[in-house]
Short mmCIF file of C-alpha atoms in Angstrom, two decimals:
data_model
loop_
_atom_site.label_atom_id
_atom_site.label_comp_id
_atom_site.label_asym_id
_atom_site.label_seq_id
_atom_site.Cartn_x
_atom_site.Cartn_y
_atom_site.Cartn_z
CA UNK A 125 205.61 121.84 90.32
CA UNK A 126 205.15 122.93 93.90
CA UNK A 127 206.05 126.52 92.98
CA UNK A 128 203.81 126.79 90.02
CA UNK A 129 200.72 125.58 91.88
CA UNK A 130 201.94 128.33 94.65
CA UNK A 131 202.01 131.26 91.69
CA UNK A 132 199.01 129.84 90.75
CA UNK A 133 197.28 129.67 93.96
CA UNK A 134 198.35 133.13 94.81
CA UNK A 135 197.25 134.82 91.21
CA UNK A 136 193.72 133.22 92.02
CA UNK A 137 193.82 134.92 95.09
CA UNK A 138 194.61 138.40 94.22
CA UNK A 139 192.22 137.91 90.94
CA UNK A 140 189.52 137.18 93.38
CA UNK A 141 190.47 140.17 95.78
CA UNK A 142 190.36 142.39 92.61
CA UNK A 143 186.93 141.17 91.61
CA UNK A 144 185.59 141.46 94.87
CA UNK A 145 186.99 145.52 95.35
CA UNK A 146 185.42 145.93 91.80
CA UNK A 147 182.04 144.46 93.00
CA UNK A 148 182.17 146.71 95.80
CA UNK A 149 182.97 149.92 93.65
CA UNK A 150 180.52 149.31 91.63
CA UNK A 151 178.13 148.83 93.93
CA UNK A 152 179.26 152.17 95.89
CA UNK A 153 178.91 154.33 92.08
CA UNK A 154 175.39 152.86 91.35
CA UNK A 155 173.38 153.27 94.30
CA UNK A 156 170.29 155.09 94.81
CA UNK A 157 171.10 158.70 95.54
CA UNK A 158 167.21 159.23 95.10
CA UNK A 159 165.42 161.58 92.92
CA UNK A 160 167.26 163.77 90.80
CA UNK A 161 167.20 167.62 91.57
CA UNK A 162 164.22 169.88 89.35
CA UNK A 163 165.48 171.08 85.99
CA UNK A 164 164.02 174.55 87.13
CA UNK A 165 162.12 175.89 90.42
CA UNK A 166 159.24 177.52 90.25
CA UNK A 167 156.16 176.69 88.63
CA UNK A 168 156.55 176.49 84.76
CA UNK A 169 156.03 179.67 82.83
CA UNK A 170 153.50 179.62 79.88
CA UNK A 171 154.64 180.26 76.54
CA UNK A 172 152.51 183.63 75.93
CA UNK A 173 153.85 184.98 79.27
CA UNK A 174 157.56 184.80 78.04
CA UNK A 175 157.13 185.81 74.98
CA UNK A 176 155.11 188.63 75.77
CA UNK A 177 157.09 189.71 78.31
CA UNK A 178 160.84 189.69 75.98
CA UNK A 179 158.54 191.50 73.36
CA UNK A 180 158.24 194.18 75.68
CA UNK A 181 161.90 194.30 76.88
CA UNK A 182 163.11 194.63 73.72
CA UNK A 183 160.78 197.11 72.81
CA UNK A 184 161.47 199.22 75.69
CA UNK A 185 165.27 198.99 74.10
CA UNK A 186 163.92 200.17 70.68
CA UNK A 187 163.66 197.38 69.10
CA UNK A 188 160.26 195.77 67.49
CA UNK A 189 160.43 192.08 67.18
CA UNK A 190 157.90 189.89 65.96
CA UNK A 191 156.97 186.63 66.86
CA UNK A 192 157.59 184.05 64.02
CA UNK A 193 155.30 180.97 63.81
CA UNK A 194 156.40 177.98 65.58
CA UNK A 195 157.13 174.60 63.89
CA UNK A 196 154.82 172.98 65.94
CA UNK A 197 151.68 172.56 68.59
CA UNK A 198 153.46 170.96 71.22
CA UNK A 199 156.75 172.45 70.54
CA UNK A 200 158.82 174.58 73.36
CA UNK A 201 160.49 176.23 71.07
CA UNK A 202 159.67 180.37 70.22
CA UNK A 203 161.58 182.83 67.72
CA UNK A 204 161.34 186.54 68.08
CA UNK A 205 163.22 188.25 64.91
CA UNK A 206 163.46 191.91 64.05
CA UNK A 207 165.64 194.84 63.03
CA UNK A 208 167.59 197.68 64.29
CA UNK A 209 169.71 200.49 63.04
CA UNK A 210 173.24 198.59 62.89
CA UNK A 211 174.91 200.58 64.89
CA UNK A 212 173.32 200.39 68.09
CA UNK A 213 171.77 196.51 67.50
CA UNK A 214 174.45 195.21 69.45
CA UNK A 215 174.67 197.85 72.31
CA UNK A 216 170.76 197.62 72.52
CA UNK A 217 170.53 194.00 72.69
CA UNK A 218 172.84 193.60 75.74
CA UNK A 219 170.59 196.58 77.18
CA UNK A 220 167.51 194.42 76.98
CA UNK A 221 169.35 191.60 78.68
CA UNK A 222 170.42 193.66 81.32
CA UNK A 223 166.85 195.36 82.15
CA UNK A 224 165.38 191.54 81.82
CA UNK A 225 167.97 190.31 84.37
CA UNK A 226 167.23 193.78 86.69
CA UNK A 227 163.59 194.88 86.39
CA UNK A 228 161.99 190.58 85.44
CA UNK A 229 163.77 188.55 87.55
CA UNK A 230 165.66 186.79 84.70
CA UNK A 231 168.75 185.57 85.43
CA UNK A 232 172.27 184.76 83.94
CA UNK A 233 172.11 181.32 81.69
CA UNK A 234 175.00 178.84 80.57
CA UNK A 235 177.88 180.48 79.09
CA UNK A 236 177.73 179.92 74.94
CA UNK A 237 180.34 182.03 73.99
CA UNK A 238 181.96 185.78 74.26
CA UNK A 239 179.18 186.75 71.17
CA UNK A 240 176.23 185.00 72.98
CA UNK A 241 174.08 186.10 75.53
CA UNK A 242 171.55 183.40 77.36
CA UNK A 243 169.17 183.70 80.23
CA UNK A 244 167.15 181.77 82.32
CA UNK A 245 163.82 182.27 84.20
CA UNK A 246 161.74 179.18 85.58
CA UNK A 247 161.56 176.97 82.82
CA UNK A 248 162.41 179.29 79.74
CA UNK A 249 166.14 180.12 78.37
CA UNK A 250 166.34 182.85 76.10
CA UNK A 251 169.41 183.08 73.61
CA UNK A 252 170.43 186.03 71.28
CA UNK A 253 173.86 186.37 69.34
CA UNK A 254 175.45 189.13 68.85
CA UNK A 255 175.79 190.49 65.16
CA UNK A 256 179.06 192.28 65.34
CA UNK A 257 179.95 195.29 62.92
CA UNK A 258 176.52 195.86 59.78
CA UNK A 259 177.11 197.46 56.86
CA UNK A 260 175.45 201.02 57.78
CA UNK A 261 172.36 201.57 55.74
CA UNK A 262 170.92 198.39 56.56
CA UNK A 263 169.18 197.69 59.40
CA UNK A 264 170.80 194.78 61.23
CA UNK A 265 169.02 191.68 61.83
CA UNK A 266 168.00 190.89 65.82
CA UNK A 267 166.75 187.20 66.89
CA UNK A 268 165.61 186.11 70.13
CA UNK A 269 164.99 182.40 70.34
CA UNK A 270 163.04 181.13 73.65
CA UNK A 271 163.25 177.38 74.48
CA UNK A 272 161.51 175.72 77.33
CA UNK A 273 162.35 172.26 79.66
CA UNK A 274 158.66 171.32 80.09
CA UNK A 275 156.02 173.18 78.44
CA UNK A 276 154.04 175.19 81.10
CA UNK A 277 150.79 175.68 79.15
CA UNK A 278 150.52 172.44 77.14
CA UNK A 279 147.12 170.69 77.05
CA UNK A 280 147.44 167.28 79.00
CA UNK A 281 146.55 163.90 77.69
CA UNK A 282 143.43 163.08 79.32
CA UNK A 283 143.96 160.50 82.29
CA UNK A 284 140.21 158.30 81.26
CA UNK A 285 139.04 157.42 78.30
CA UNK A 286 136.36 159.65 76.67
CA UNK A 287 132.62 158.01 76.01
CA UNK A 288 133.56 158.20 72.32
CA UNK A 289 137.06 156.94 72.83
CA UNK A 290 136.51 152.68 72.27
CA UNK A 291 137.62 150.60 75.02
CA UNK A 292 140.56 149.02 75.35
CA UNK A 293 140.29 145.47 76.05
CA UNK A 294 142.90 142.57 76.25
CA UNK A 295 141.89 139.76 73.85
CA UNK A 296 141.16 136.67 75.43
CA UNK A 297 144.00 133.81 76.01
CA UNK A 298 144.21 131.42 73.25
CA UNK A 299 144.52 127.74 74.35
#
């Protein structure tokens, strides 16, 4: 009986022991490391800016893109489609990427893939795949799609209402 309350006495123990190093793990993983790092430095680029500017870049490459409509007001999302003789789409492309990195200040962005190219500037990325081999006759199809972390030139909410916004008033307590 002796023995049992021993192997009992010492299980509690090392149960508590294991509790207590959990507690303090735990407590080690979730404190406050403070804020988290920007998303992008730099102030935020506007929307006509960037796509204005990779208009231009690709036209200095040859190629004439055009800017299709975007889904919505708000959105931070921008499409630039076009076409170019099939044989030098691809080659032309990677040229526009290179004079955007070299002559705009762009700058490498994450890594999609061997047929992928991405770049970053403030708070734009820019993505364009590569099309690979055409069928020659047809001009091969180029899109550029810009996406955003935080829209640079949305229109605030106002901070006050408005004189013709109604007032919002808590109802009185009920008794």
């Amino acid at each position: 009986m002796r023995r049992i309350l021993l192997v009992t006495a010492v299980a509690a123990l090392a149960l508590a022991a294991l509790a207590t190093a959990a507690v303090a793990i735990g407590a080690y993983l979730l404190r406050d490391l403070g804020p988290l790092p920007p998303r992008y430095s730099g102030p935020p680029l506007p929307r006509e800016t960037v796509v204005s500017e990779m208009t231009s870049i690709l036209a200095a490459e040859g190629i004439t893109v055009e800017r299709e409509p975007s889904a919505g007001i708000r959105t931070c999302h921008e499409r630039l489609s076009g076409r170019h003789a099939p044989e030098t789409a691809d080659a032309a492309v990677e040229a526009a990427f290179a004079r955007a990195r070299s002559d705009h200040g762009w700058r490498d962005g994450p890594d999609l893939g061997e047929r992928t190219l991405t770049l970053t500037k403030g708070n734009w990325t820019v993505m364009s795949s590569l099309m690979g081999e055409q069928a020659s006759g047809q001009p091969a199809p180029v899109f550029m799609v810009l996406t955003c972390v935080d829209e640079g030139d949305a229109v605030t909410a106002p901070t006050a209402p408005s004189a013709s916004a109604p007032a919002l008033t808590p109802a009185p307590a009920s008794s």
